[in-house]
């Protein structure tokens, strides 16, 4: 994302495991996680039940959370990168294309942002960039895949799941700058447990560079 305007003081790096000693290997403070997981029937059933519960009980979402829908096929990696970077502007300065995109879409709805992204030249550049983050290759726009990227972010004291397939962000409870990485890692473990037969998971952290 550096070519699009993300500060070179921050970088994306692969997370090799969720145990404390492996998380400690990350180069610096972590602002967000990108989580790649397979979409299976068990995962979809869990999501359906969870969204029904939120619809019944409600949730609190900070108006400062930047959320957009995913309307372009196989662009979940791109949307995930945007969710990670645009929700951490208080830590990570933006310039050039990313700064312009953030300013132009600030007052838009999630659907309007998706439409703007789809029509913007930045999406082809961002899709290429998403193929370079970590070691996970981004699929072609028209390629059928069963894996999906989401972002986990910290905003105003809460841990949010950012998934462009959904209608809204999901609040997973309190977190802080000091506890975000461990809280997000715990949530990744919960995701993995939804379908114990699956082993195809990838996690990439947005960290301060060495």
XYZ file of N, CA and C in Angstrom:
630
model
N 0.827 -1.221 0.000
C 0.000 0.000 0.000
C 0.859 1.267 0.000
N 2.164 1.103 0.116
C 3.034 2.275 0.153
C 2.935 3.080 -1.137
N 2.800 2.389 -2.266
C 2.711 3.096 -3.545
C 1.430 3.922 -3.662
N 0.438 3.579 -2.838
C -0.835 4.308 -2.865
C -0.882 5.425 -1.831
N 0.125 5.478 -0.953
C 0.173 6.596 -0.015
C 0.220 6.234 1.453
N 0.382 4.939 1.792
C 0.514 4.580 3.203
C 1.923 4.889 3.674
N 2.042 5.379 4.885
C 3.341 5.749 5.446
C 4.309 4.564 5.406
N 5.532 4.773 4.931
C 6.530 3.698 4.916
C 6.987 3.280 6.308
N 6.578 4.025 7.318
C 6.918 3.642 8.689
C 6.101 2.444 9.160
N 5.086 2.060 8.373
C 4.239 0.914 8.701
C 4.293 -0.091 7.568
N 4.071 -1.351 7.883
C 4.190 -2.399 6.875
C 3.244 -3.560 7.188
N 2.973 -4.388 6.184
C 2.201 -5.615 6.371
C 3.172 -6.783 6.472
N 2.935 -7.672 7.427
C 3.832 -8.804 7.612
C 3.034 -10.036 8.018
N 3.506 -11.195 7.596
C 2.809 -12.444 7.918
C 2.889 -12.755 9.407
N 1.797 -13.289 9.933
C 1.750 -13.768 11.315
C 1.888 -15.286 11.256
N 2.913 -15.823 11.898
C 3.229 -17.246 11.770
C 2.527 -18.117 12.802
N 1.854 -17.494 13.736
C 1.113 -18.252 14.730
C 0.471 -17.313 15.731
N -0.465 -17.841 16.503
C -1.225 -17.008 17.425
C -0.804 -17.175 18.882
N 0.234 -17.962 19.106
C 0.743 -18.106 20.459
C 1.550 -16.857 20.838
N 1.603 -16.504 22.119
C 2.268 -15.273 22.552
C 3.699 -15.129 22.051
N 4.459 -16.235 22.042
C 5.854 -16.136 21.616
C 5.980 -15.843 20.119
N 4.996 -16.271 19.328
C 5.013 -15.992 17.893
C 4.494 -14.582 17.607
N 3.507 -14.155 18.353
C 3.034 -12.775 18.198
C 4.126 -11.784 18.586
N 4.960 -12.173 19.538
C 6.041 -11.296 19.988
C 7.108 -11.090 18.913
N 7.089 -11.920 17.864
C 8.059 -11.796 16.783
C 7.702 -10.683 15.800
N 6.487 -10.148 15.899
C 6.102 -9.072 14.994
C 6.990 -7.856 15.260
N 7.324 -7.100 14.207
C 8.359 -6.066 14.333
C 8.016 -4.871 15.213
N 6.741 -4.576 15.407
C 6.381 -3.406 16.207
C 4.919 -3.436 16.579
N 4.393 -2.349 17.129
C 2.974 -2.285 17.478
C 2.089 -2.643 16.284
N 0.980 -3.333 16.562
C 0.075 -3.794 15.505
C -1.183 -2.949 15.502
N -1.534 -2.396 14.332
C -2.705 -1.528 14.215
C -3.932 -2.270 13.715
N -3.735 -3.375 12.962
C -4.857 -4.124 12.400
C -4.377 -5.508 11.982
N -5.323 -6.443 11.870
C -5.028 -7.767 11.331
C -5.904 -8.013 10.113
N -5.332 -8.670 9.115
C -6.090 -9.205 7.987
C -6.152 -10.712 8.171
N -7.356 -11.278 8.052
C -7.558 -12.703 8.322
C -8.205 -13.346 7.106
N -7.536 -14.361 6.544
C -8.043 -15.093 5.385
C -8.526 -16.460 5.847
N -9.766 -16.799 5.505
C -10.337 -18.064 5.954
C -11.253 -18.643 4.870
N -11.468 -19.952 4.884
C -12.363 -20.572 3.898
C -13.826 -20.367 4.280
N -14.642 -20.078 3.295
C -16.085 -19.959 3.519
C -16.704 -21.335 3.331
N -17.143 -21.937 4.414
C -17.756 -23.266 4.376
C -19.201 -23.172 4.862
N -19.926 -24.275 4.751
C -21.314 -24.287 5.215
C -21.400 -24.005 6.708
N -20.443 -24.535 7.481
C -20.441 -24.299 8.927
C -20.216 -22.823 9.233
N -19.300 -22.195 8.491
C -19.019 -20.770 8.689
C -20.237 -19.938 8.315
N -20.878 -20.272 7.200
C -22.049 -19.515 6.758
C -23.209 -19.677 7.732
N -23.377 -20.882 8.282
C -24.441 -21.099 9.255
C -24.189 -20.292 10.517
N -22.928 -20.273 10.975
C -22.575 -19.495 12.154
C -22.856 -18.019 11.914
N -22.466 -17.514 10.731
C -22.691 -16.110 10.401
C -24.173 -15.766 10.388
N -24.978 -16.651 9.813
C -26.422 -16.413 9.747
C -27.007 -16.276 11.152
N -26.651 -17.189 12.041
C -27.170 -17.161 13.409
C -26.664 -15.920 14.155
N -25.409 -15.554 13.921
C -24.840 -14.394 14.607
C -25.511 -13.099 14.153
N -25.745 -12.968 12.849
C -26.396 -11.763 12.334
C -27.842 -11.670 12.796
N -28.499 -12.808 12.906
C -29.864 -12.811 13.437
C -29.880 -12.331 14.880
N -28.882 -12.754 15.655
C -28.790 -12.330 17.064
C -28.550 -10.827 17.155
N -27.652 -10.308 16.303
C -27.393 -8.867 16.303
C -28.648 -8.103 15.898
N -29.377 -8.647 14.904
C -30.615 -8.006 14.486
C -31.640 -7.948 15.599
N -31.627 -8.957 16.459
C -32.575 -9.014 17.575
C -32.129 -8.164 18.754
N -30.826 -8.289 19.102
C -30.320 -7.635 20.317
C -29.696 -6.270 20.058
N -29.287 -6.028 18.816
C -28.619 -4.774 18.483
C -27.152 -4.782 18.879
N -26.427 -3.746 18.499
C -25.030 -3.574 18.872
C -24.670 -2.095 18.760
N -23.577 -1.720 19.368
C -23.085 -0.347 19.281
C -21.911 -0.288 18.317
N -22.004 0.602 17.335
C -20.924 0.798 16.366
C -20.560 2.277 16.361
N -19.294 2.572 16.599
C -18.837 3.962 16.616
C -19.037 4.601 15.241
N -19.532 5.829 15.196
C -19.665 6.523 13.902
C -18.311 6.808 13.251
N -17.228 6.633 13.991
C -15.894 6.870 13.447
C -15.359 5.672 12.659
N -16.052 4.535 12.736
C -15.616 3.357 11.975
C -15.864 3.595 10.486
N -14.842 3.379 9.681
C -14.955 3.523 8.221
C -15.263 2.142 7.650
N -16.460 1.992 7.058
C -16.904 0.688 6.551
C -17.391 0.832 5.118
N -17.028 -0.142 4.293
C -17.522 -0.170 2.919
C -17.936 -1.595 2.550
N -18.862 -1.692 1.615
C -19.297 -2.989 1.117
C -18.301 -3.500 0.080
N -18.340 -4.802 -0.153
C -17.584 -5.405 -1.245
C -18.557 -5.759 -2.354
N -18.464 -5.079 -3.469
C -19.357 -5.343 -4.601
C -18.612 -5.850 -5.825
N -17.288 -5.758 -5.820
C -16.470 -6.264 -6.921
C -15.992 -7.658 -6.572
N -16.154 -8.602 -7.498
C -15.772 -9.981 -7.240
C -14.308 -10.129 -6.869
N -14.047 -10.973 -5.871
C -12.692 -11.292 -5.427
C -11.882 -10.076 -4.992
N -12.567 -9.029 -4.570
C -11.867 -7.835 -4.094
C -11.829 -7.787 -2.571
N -12.067 -8.921 -1.904
C -12.094 -8.900 -0.440
C -10.739 -8.520 0.133
N -9.642 -8.904 -0.559
C -8.328 -8.502 -0.094
C -8.138 -7.005 -0.170
N -8.606 -6.422 -1.278
C -8.525 -4.971 -1.452
C -9.360 -4.253 -0.408
N -10.607 -4.694 -0.225
C -11.492 -4.080 0.764
C -10.902 -4.252 2.165
N -10.311 -5.412 2.428
C -9.678 -5.636 3.719
C -8.540 -4.674 3.981
N -7.719 -4.439 2.955
C -6.623 -3.484 3.093
C -7.148 -2.084 3.374
N -8.198 -1.685 2.640
C -8.774 -0.356 2.841
C -9.362 -0.234 4.246
N -10.058 -1.258 4.710
C -10.614 -1.220 6.065
C -9.498 -1.069 7.097
N -8.388 -1.787 6.895
C -7.279 -1.714 7.848
C -6.647 -0.328 7.856
N -6.355 0.189 6.672
C -5.606 1.441 6.573
C -6.472 2.658 6.889
N -7.704 2.673 6.399
C -8.541 3.862 6.574
C -9.100 3.982 7.988
N -9.038 2.894 8.762
C -9.485 2.961 10.156
C -8.342 3.197 11.132
N -7.135 3.375 10.617
C -5.991 3.589 11.504
C -5.265 4.895 11.156
N -6.001 5.839 10.585
C -5.385 7.105 10.188
C -4.897 7.916 11.394
N -5.426 7.609 12.582
C -4.932 8.278 13.786
C -3.513 7.837 14.132
N -3.084 6.682 13.568
C -1.734 6.178 13.804
C -0.871 6.253 12.549
N -1.494 6.041 11.387
C -0.736 5.863 10.147
C -1.087 6.988 9.171
N -0.190 7.919 8.932
C -0.458 9.012 8.002
C -0.656 8.498 6.569
N -1.586 9.123 5.864
C -1.847 8.767 4.471
C -1.517 9.946 3.564
N -1.081 9.625 2.361
C -0.786 10.646 1.358
C -1.350 10.175 0.014
N -1.228 11.010 -0.989
C -1.503 10.648 -2.374
C -2.887 10.018 -2.562
N -2.947 8.880 -3.259
C -4.228 8.283 -3.656
C -5.080 7.880 -2.464
N -4.466 7.293 -1.435
C -5.234 6.860 -0.269
C -5.833 8.045 0.474
N -5.063 9.095 0.641
C -5.566 10.283 1.330
C -6.725 10.896 0.546
N -6.579 10.976 -0.772
C -7.638 11.531 -1.602
C -8.891 10.675 -1.536
N -8.719 9.343 -1.594
C -9.860 8.435 -1.511
C -10.579 8.596 -0.176
N -9.815 8.675 0.911
C -10.410 8.823 2.238
C -11.214 10.114 2.336
N -10.663 11.201 1.812
C -11.349 12.488 1.892
C -12.603 12.517 1.026
N -12.525 11.929 -0.165
C -13.658 11.973 -1.086
C -14.807 11.067 -0.647
N -14.519 10.032 0.126
C -15.563 9.080 0.526
C -15.971 9.208 1.987
N -15.388 10.169 2.690
C -15.614 10.287 4.133
C -17.088 10.362 4.510
N -17.863 11.122 3.767
C -19.273 11.326 4.118
C -20.220 10.367 3.395
N -19.683 9.403 2.666
C -20.522 8.467 1.903
C -21.015 7.317 2.771
N -22.068 6.661 2.291
C -22.543 5.431 2.925
C -21.650 4.266 2.507
N -21.818 3.113 3.151
C -21.023 1.931 2.803
C -21.260 1.512 1.358
N -22.489 1.620 0.888
C -22.804 1.271 -0.501
C -22.197 2.280 -1.475
N -22.252 3.549 -1.129
C -21.687 4.583 -1.986
C -20.167 4.443 -2.085
N -19.533 4.100 -0.987
C -18.083 3.883 -1.014
C -17.731 2.715 -1.924
N -18.527 1.647 -1.850
C -18.284 0.485 -2.705
C -18.393 0.863 -4.175
N -19.418 1.636 -4.515
C -19.607 2.066 -5.900
C -18.466 2.971 -6.348
N -18.045 3.846 -5.463
C -16.937 4.766 -5.779
C -15.651 3.983 -6.014
N -15.398 2.986 -5.157
C -14.208 2.159 -5.303
C -14.235 1.395 -6.622
N -15.416 0.852 -6.976
C -15.541 0.068 -8.198
C -15.247 0.887 -9.446
N -15.545 2.182 -9.383
C -15.345 3.059 -10.544
C -13.989 3.760 -10.518
N -13.264 3.601 -9.442
C -12.008 4.323 -9.271
C -10.839 3.551 -9.865
N -9.867 4.285 -10.410
C -8.649 3.657 -10.919
C -7.840 3.020 -9.799
N -8.111 3.430 -8.579
C -7.308 2.953 -7.458
C -7.527 1.462 -7.209
N -8.676 0.904 -7.649
C -8.960 -0.492 -7.316
C -8.005 -1.444 -8.017
N -7.638 -1.154 -9.266
C -6.700 -2.042 -9.955
C -5.327 -1.983 -9.296
N -4.924 -0.785 -8.891
C -3.644 -0.650 -8.190
C -3.696 -1.336 -6.839
N -4.807 -1.163 -6.125
C -4.949 -1.759 -4.797
C -5.009 -3.276 -4.879
N -5.678 -3.803 -5.917
C -5.758 -5.255 -6.070
C -4.359 -5.824 -6.305
N -3.561 -5.119 -7.102
C -2.178 -5.553 -7.318
C -1.394 -5.473 -6.013
N -1.621 -4.396 -5.261
C -0.921 -4.238 -3.987
C -1.296 -5.354 -3.019
N -2.576 -5.764 -3.023
C -3.019 -6.795 -2.082
C -2.335 -8.118 -2.363
N -1.913 -8.322 -3.616
C -1.187 -9.535 -3.966
C 0.234 -9.520 -3.407
N 0.715 -8.350 -3.032
C 2.083 -8.221 -2.543
C 2.162 -8.262 -1.024
N 1.023 -8.055 -0.337
C 1.063 -8.004 1.125
C 1.182 -9.415 1.689
N 2.132 -9.618 2.598
C 2.377 -10.949 3.116
C 2.815 -11.848 1.969
N 2.381 -13.109 1.983
C 2.725 -14.038 0.925
C 1.483 -14.668 0.324
N 0.329 -14.067 0.543
C -0.918 -14.610 0.038
C -1.268 -13.952 -1.283
N -1.340 -14.734 -2.343
C -1.599 -14.180 -3.665
C -3.069 -13.823 -3.809
N -3.348 -12.629 -4.295
C -4.731 -12.208 -4.525
C -5.256 -12.864 -5.796
N -6.494 -13.398 -5.788
C -7.047 -14.017 -6.983
C -7.440 -12.983 -8.012
N -7.607 -13.443 -9.247
C -8.079 -12.560 -10.299
C -9.531 -12.169 -10.024
N -9.946 -11.011 -10.569
C -11.270 -10.474 -10.290
C -12.375 -11.458 -10.647
N -12.206 -12.217 -11.760
C -13.267 -13.109 -12.220
C -13.038 -14.565 -11.827
N -12.082 -14.814 -10.953
C -11.778 -16.173 -10.530
C -12.672 -16.582 -9.364
N -13.191 -17.817 -9.412
C -14.058 -18.294 -8.328
C -13.193 -18.802 -7.180
N -13.423 -18.260 -6.013
C -12.669 -18.697 -4.839
C -13.615 -18.886 -3.666
N -13.181 -19.724 -2.714
C -13.971 -19.960 -1.515
C -13.335 -19.350 -0.281
N -12.204 -18.676 -0.436
C -11.538 -18.035 0.687
C -11.915 -16.557 0.738
N -11.858 -16.001 1.935
C -12.334 -14.631 2.120
C -11.470 -13.895 3.128
N -11.178 -12.612 2.836
C -10.430 -11.731 3.723
C -11.376 -10.853 4.526
N -11.067 -10.695 5.807
C -11.698 -9.668 6.626
C -10.593 -8.915 7.365
N -10.937 -7.779 7.933
C -9.996 -7.027 8.765
C -10.515 -6.979 10.192
N -9.596 -6.968 11.127
C -9.905 -6.751 12.539
C -9.210 -5.463 12.942
N -9.974 -4.524 13.477
C -9.430 -3.210 13.806
C -9.831 -2.790 15.219
N -9.106 -1.815 15.742
C -9.444 -1.191 17.020
C -9.901 0.234 16.741
N -11.097 0.558 17.197
C -11.609 1.922 17.030
C -12.370 2.340 18.279
N -11.901 3.405 18.897
C -12.576 3.991 20.059
C -12.896 2.972 21.151
N -11.899 2.136 21.456
C -12.041 1.208 22.574
C -12.771 -0.079 22.280
N -13.042 -0.375 21.008
C -13.750 -1.609 20.657
C -13.023 -2.334 19.527
N -13.143 -3.657 19.525
C -12.583 -4.516 18.489
C -13.671 -4.796 17.461
N -13.404 -4.452 16.201
C -14.408 -4.609 15.151
C -13.955 -5.600 14.086
N -14.908 -6.401 13.646
C -14.748 -7.262 12.477
C -15.290 -6.511 11.271
N -14.445 -6.328 10.263
C -14.809 -5.577 9.066
C -14.886 -6.536 7.884
N -16.090 -6.830 7.443
C -16.332 -7.806 6.380
C -17.244 -7.175 5.344
N -16.714 -6.895 4.158
C -17.482 -6.221 3.122
C -18.670 -7.004 2.599
N -18.763 -8.296 2.917
C -19.946 -9.077 2.518
C -21.147 -8.760 3.400
N -20.872 -8.223 4.582
C -21.943 -7.979 5.540
C -22.483 -6.555 5.408
N -23.580 -6.293 6.086
C -24.246 -5.004 5.993
C -23.620 -3.960 6.917
N -22.825 -4.407 7.870
C -22.290 -3.494 8.880
C -21.087 -4.134 9.564
N -20.252 -3.332 10.243
C -19.176 -3.902 11.063
C -19.775 -4.650 12.254
N -18.998 -5.545 12.830
C -19.455 -6.287 14.002
C -18.555 -5.957 15.184
N -19.164 -5.494 16.253
C -18.454 -5.114 17.465
C -18.211 -6.364 18.308
N -16.936 -6.667 18.584
C -16.588 -7.861 19.364
C -16.153 -7.518 20.785
N -16.495 -6.322 21.235
C -16.229 -5.994 22.624
C -15.011 -5.124 22.829
N -14.715 -4.828 24.085
C -13.656 -3.861 24.414
C -12.267 -4.335 24.001
N -11.423 -3.375 23.639
C -10.004 -3.615 23.419
C -9.287 -2.290 23.629
N -7.962 -2.309 23.511
C -7.155 -1.100 23.664
C -5.912 -1.258 22.805
N -5.157 -0.186 22.657
C -3.903 -0.290 21.911
C -2.999 -1.353 22.526
N -2.997 -1.437 23.843
C -2.104 -2.369 24.541
C -2.534 -3.821 24.382
N -3.852 -4.062 24.269
C -4.353 -5.444 24.247
C -4.872 -5.879 22.879
N -4.872 -4.970 21.893
C -5.501 -5.281 20.608
C -4.964 -6.557 19.970
N -3.659 -6.700 19.900
C -3.090 -7.858 19.207
C -3.547 -9.160 19.844
N -3.491 -9.251 21.160
C -3.934 -10.476 21.836
C -5.434 -10.682 21.703
N -6.199 -9.593 21.774
C -7.654 -9.710 21.628
C -8.018 -10.172 20.216
N -7.347 -9.605 19.219
C -7.620 -9.986 17.834
C -7.173 -11.419 17.562
N -6.053 -11.831 18.157
C -5.573 -13.201 17.992
C -6.572 -14.192 18.587
N -7.130 -13.853 19.739
C -8.152 -14.704 20.362
C -9.369 -14.834 19.453
N -9.763 -13.736 18.802
C -10.902 -13.769 17.896
C -10.585 -14.633 16.672
N -9.359 -14.553 16.164
C -8.966 -15.415 15.043
C -9.095 -16.896 15.430
N -8.692 -17.232 16.644
C -8.818 -18.615 17.118
C -10.282 -19.045 17.142
N -11.155 -18.129 17.543
C -12.586 -18.447 17.563
C -13.104 -18.693 16.147
N -12.632 -17.893 15.190
C -12.997 -18.121 13.797
C -12.571 -19.521 13.350
N -11.357 -19.899 13.688
C -10.826 -21.194 13.275
C -11.628 -22.353 13.854
N -12.166 -22.164 15.044
C -12.910 -23.226 15.716
C -14.310 -23.430 15.136
N -14.756 -22.493 14.289
C -16.095 -22.629 13.709
C -16.191 -23.809 12.752
N -15.063 -24.163 12.150
C -15.020 -25.353 11.304
C -13.676 -26.025 11.539
N -13.675 -26.960 12.476
C -12.429 -27.594 12.902
C -11.799 -28.454 11.819
N -12.552 -28.760 10.753
C -12.007 -29.583 9.668
C -11.116 -28.781 8.722
N -11.179 -27.457 8.821
C -10.414 -26.596 7.920
C -9.092 -26.169 8.555
N -8.062 -26.147 7.715
C -6.734 -25.740 8.192
C -6.148 -24.601 7.371
N -6.902 -24.125 6.384
C -6.390 -23.132 5.434
C -6.684 -21.715 5.921
N -5.814 -21.214 6.778
C -5.967 -19.875 7.333
C -4.672 -19.089 7.143
N -4.802 -17.806 6.908
C -3.646 -16.917 6.791
C -3.939 -15.627 7.547
N -2.957 -15.130 8.274
C -3.121 -13.878 9.020
C -1.958 -12.949 8.674
N -2.295 -11.702 8.382
C -1.302 -10.682 8.064
C -1.538 -9.507 9.003
N -0.462 -8.991 9.577
C -0.565 -7.876 10.525
C -0.079 -6.579 9.891
N -0.792 -5.500 10.202
C -0.351 -4.155 9.848
C 0.427 -3.620 11.052
N 1.752 -3.573 10.905
C 2.632 -3.255 12.026
C 3.520 -2.066 11.737
N 4.007 -1.465 12.790
C 5.046 -0.465 12.642
C 6.336 -1.175 12.254
N 7.012 -0.646 11.241
C 8.221 -1.298 10.744
C 9.367 -1.165 11.747
N 10.360 -2.018 11.579
C 11.553 -1.953 12.451
C 12.209 -0.573 12.340
